[in-house]
Short mmCIF file of C-alpha atoms in Angstrom, two decimals:
data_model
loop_
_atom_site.label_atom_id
_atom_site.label_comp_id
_atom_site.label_asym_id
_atom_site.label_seq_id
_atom_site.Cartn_x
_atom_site.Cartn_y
_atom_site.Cartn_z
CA UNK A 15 -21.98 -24.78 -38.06
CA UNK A 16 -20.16 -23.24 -41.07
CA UNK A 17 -18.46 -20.37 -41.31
CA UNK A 18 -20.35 -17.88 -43.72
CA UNK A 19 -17.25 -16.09 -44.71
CA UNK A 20 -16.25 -19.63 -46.28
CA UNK A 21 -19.15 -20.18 -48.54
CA UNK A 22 -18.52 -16.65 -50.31
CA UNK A 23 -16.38 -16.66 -53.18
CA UNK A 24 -12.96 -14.68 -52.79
CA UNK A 25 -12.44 -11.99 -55.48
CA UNK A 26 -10.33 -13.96 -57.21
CA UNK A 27 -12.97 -16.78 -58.16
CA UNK A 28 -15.10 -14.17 -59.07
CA UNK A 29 -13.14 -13.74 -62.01
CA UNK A 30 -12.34 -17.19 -62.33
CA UNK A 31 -16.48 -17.93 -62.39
CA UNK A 32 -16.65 -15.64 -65.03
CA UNK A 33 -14.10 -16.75 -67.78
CA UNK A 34 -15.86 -20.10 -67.03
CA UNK A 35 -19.57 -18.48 -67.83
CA UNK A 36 -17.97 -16.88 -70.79
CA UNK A 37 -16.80 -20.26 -72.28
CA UNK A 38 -20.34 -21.87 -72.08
CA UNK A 39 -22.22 -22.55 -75.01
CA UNK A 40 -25.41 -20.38 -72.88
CA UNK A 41 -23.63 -17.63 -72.48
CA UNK A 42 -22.14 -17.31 -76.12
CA UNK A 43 -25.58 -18.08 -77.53
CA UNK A 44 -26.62 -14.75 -75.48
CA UNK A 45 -23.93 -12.73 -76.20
CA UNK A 46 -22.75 -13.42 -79.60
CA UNK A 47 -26.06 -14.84 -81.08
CA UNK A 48 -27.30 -17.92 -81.59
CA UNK A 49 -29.63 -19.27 -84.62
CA UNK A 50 -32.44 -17.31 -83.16
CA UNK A 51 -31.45 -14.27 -82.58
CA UNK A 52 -29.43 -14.26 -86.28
CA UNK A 53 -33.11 -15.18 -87.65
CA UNK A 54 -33.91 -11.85 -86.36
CA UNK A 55 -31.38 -9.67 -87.39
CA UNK A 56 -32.05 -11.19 -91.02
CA UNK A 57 -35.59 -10.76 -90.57
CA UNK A 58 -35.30 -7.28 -89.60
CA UNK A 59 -32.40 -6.04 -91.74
CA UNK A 60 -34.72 -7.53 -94.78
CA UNK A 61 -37.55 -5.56 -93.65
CA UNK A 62 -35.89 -2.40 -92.91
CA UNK A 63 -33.83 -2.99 -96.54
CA UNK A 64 -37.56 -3.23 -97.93
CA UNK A 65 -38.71 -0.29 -96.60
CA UNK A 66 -36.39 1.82 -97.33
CA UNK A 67 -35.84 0.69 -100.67
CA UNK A 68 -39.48 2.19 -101.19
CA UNK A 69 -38.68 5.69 -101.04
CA UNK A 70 -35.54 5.54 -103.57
CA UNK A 71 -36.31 6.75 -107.03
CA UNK A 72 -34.66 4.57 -109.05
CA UNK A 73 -35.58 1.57 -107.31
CA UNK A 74 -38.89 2.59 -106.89
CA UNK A 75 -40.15 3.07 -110.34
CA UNK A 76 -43.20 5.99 -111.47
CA UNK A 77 -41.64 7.43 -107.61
CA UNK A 78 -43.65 10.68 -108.96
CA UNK A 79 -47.18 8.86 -108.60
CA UNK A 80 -46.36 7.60 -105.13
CA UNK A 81 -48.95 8.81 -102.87
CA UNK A 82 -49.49 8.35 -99.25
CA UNK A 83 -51.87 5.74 -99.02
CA UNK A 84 -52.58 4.55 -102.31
CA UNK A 85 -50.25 4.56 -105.62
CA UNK A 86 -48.74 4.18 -108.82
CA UNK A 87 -45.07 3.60 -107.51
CA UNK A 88 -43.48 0.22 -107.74
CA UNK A 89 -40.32 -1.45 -105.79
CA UNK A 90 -38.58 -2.98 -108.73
CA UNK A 91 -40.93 -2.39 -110.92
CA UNK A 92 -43.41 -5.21 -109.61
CA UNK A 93 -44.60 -4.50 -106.18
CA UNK A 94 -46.56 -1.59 -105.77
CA UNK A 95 -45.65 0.62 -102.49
CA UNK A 96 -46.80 3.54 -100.93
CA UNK A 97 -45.05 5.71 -98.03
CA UNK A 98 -47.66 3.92 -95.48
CA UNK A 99 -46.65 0.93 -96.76
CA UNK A 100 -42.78 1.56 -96.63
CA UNK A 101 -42.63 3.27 -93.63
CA UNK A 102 -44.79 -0.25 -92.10
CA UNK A 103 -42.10 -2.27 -93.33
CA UNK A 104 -39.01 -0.78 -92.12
CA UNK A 105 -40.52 -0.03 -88.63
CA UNK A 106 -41.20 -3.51 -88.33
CA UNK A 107 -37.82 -3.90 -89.55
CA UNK A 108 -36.18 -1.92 -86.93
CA UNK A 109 -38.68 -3.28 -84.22
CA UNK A 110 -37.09 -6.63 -84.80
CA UNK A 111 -34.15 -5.57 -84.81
CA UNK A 112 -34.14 -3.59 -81.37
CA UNK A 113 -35.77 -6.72 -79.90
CA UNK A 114 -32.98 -9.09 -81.19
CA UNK A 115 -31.12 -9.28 -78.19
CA UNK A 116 -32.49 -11.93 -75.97
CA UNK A 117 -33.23 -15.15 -77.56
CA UNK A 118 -37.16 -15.43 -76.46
CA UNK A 119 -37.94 -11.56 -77.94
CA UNK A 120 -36.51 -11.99 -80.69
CA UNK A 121 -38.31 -15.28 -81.38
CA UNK A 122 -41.28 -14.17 -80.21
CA UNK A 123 -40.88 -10.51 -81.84
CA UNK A 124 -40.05 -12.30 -85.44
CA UNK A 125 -43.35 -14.58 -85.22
CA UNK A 126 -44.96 -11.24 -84.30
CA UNK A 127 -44.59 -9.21 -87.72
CA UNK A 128 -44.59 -12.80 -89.68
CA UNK A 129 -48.26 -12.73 -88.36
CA UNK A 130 -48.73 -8.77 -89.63
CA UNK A 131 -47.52 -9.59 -92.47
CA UNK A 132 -49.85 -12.50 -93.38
CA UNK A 133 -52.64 -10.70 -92.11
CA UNK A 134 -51.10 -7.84 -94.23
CA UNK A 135 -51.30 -10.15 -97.26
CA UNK A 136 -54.64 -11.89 -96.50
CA UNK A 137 -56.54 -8.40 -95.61
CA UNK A 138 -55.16 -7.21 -99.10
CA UNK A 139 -56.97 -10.09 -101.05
CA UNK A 140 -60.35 -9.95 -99.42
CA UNK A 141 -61.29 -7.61 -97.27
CA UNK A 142 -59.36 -4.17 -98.28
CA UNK A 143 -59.52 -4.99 -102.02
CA UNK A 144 -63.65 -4.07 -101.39
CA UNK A 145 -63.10 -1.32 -99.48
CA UNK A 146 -63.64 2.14 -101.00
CA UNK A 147 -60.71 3.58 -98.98
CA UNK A 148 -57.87 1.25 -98.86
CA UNK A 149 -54.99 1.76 -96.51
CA UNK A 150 -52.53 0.36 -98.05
CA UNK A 151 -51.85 -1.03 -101.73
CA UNK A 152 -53.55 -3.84 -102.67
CA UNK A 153 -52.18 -5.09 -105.66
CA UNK A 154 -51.83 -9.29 -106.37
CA UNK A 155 -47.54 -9.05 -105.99
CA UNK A 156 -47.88 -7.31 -102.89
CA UNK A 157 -50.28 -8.89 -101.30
CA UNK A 158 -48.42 -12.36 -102.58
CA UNK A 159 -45.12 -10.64 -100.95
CA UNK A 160 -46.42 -10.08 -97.69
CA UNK A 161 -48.18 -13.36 -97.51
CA UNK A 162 -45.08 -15.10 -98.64
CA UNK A 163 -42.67 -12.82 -96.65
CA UNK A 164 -44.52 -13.97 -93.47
CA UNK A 165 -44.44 -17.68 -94.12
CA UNK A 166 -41.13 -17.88 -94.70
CA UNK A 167 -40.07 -15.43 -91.45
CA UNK A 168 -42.48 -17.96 -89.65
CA UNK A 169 -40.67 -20.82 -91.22
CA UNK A 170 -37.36 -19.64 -90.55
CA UNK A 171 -38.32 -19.16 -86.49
CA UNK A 172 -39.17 -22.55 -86.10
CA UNK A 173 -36.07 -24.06 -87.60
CA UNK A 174 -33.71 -21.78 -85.83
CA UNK A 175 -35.76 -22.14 -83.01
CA UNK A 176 -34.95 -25.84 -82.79
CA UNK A 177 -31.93 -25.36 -83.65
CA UNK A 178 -31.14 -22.89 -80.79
CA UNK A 179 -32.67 -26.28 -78.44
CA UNK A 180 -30.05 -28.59 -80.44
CA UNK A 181 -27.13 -26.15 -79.72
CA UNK A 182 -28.21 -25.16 -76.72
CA UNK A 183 -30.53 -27.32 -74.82
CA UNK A 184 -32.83 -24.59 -73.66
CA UNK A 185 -35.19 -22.06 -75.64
#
């Protein structure tokens, strides 16, 4: 029979154990971010850059016809924006970033809003553009910008996603 004070570690390996953790490839991946979780932090500082670039006169051109759902204001003079619209973008801007910190949320967090944002995009060309009260606008550039935004967000997860696996051997 073995002695159970044996098998536990001595304080000393305790902190021996944990400069060795700290020196895995694992355990930098989760704390200093891998491919994945960068992804993310992109994603989301893009969206959150996006929204609030809506609300800046200056950036935003005709700012003074911006209206809550629908309007005349543009971000850089092509993409027409509302406050709905802005304040969507850089709360799913600051979503993904607040989920960023494990590997899986953030992966699964980016796909997430890439999927909004193509439905965003695809519900702008057919179904909203018919609708007599639109929610948000539905111009061709933005509807192009969200469709394209969420491709390449969903394009983007998959390659860092395998290469998080190549680095790391685990997703």
């Amino acid at each position: 029979m073995t002695d159970q004070r044996a098998l536990q570690p001595r304080r000393d390996d305790d902190v021996e154990t944990t400069l060795k953790a700290e020196s895995n490839p694992l355990q930098l991946a989760r704390t200093r971010g891998g491919p994945v979780r960068r992804h993310a932090q992109f994603t989301g500082a893009f969206l959150t850059f996006l929204g609030i670039c809506g609300v800046i006169p200056g950036i935003t051109t005709n700012y003074d016809a911006m209206g809550f759902f629908t309007s005349g204001a543009q971000l850089f003079g092509i993409f027409t924006v509302s406050i709905v619209s802005s304040a969507l973008l850089a709360f799913y801007g600051v979503t993904v970033l607040a989920f960023a910190g494990s590997v899986r949320q953030a992966h699964k967090n980016v796909v997430l809003h890439a999927l909004v944002l193509i439905g965003m995009g695809f519900a702008g060309i057919g179904i909203v553009n018919q609708s007599s009260a639109p929610v948000l606008p539905t111009d061709a550039e933005s509807n192009w910008l969200y469709l394209l935004l969420g491709v390449f967000f969903l394009i983007g997860g998959s390659i860092s996603r395998k290469r998080e696996i190549e680095l790391n051997g685990v997703f």
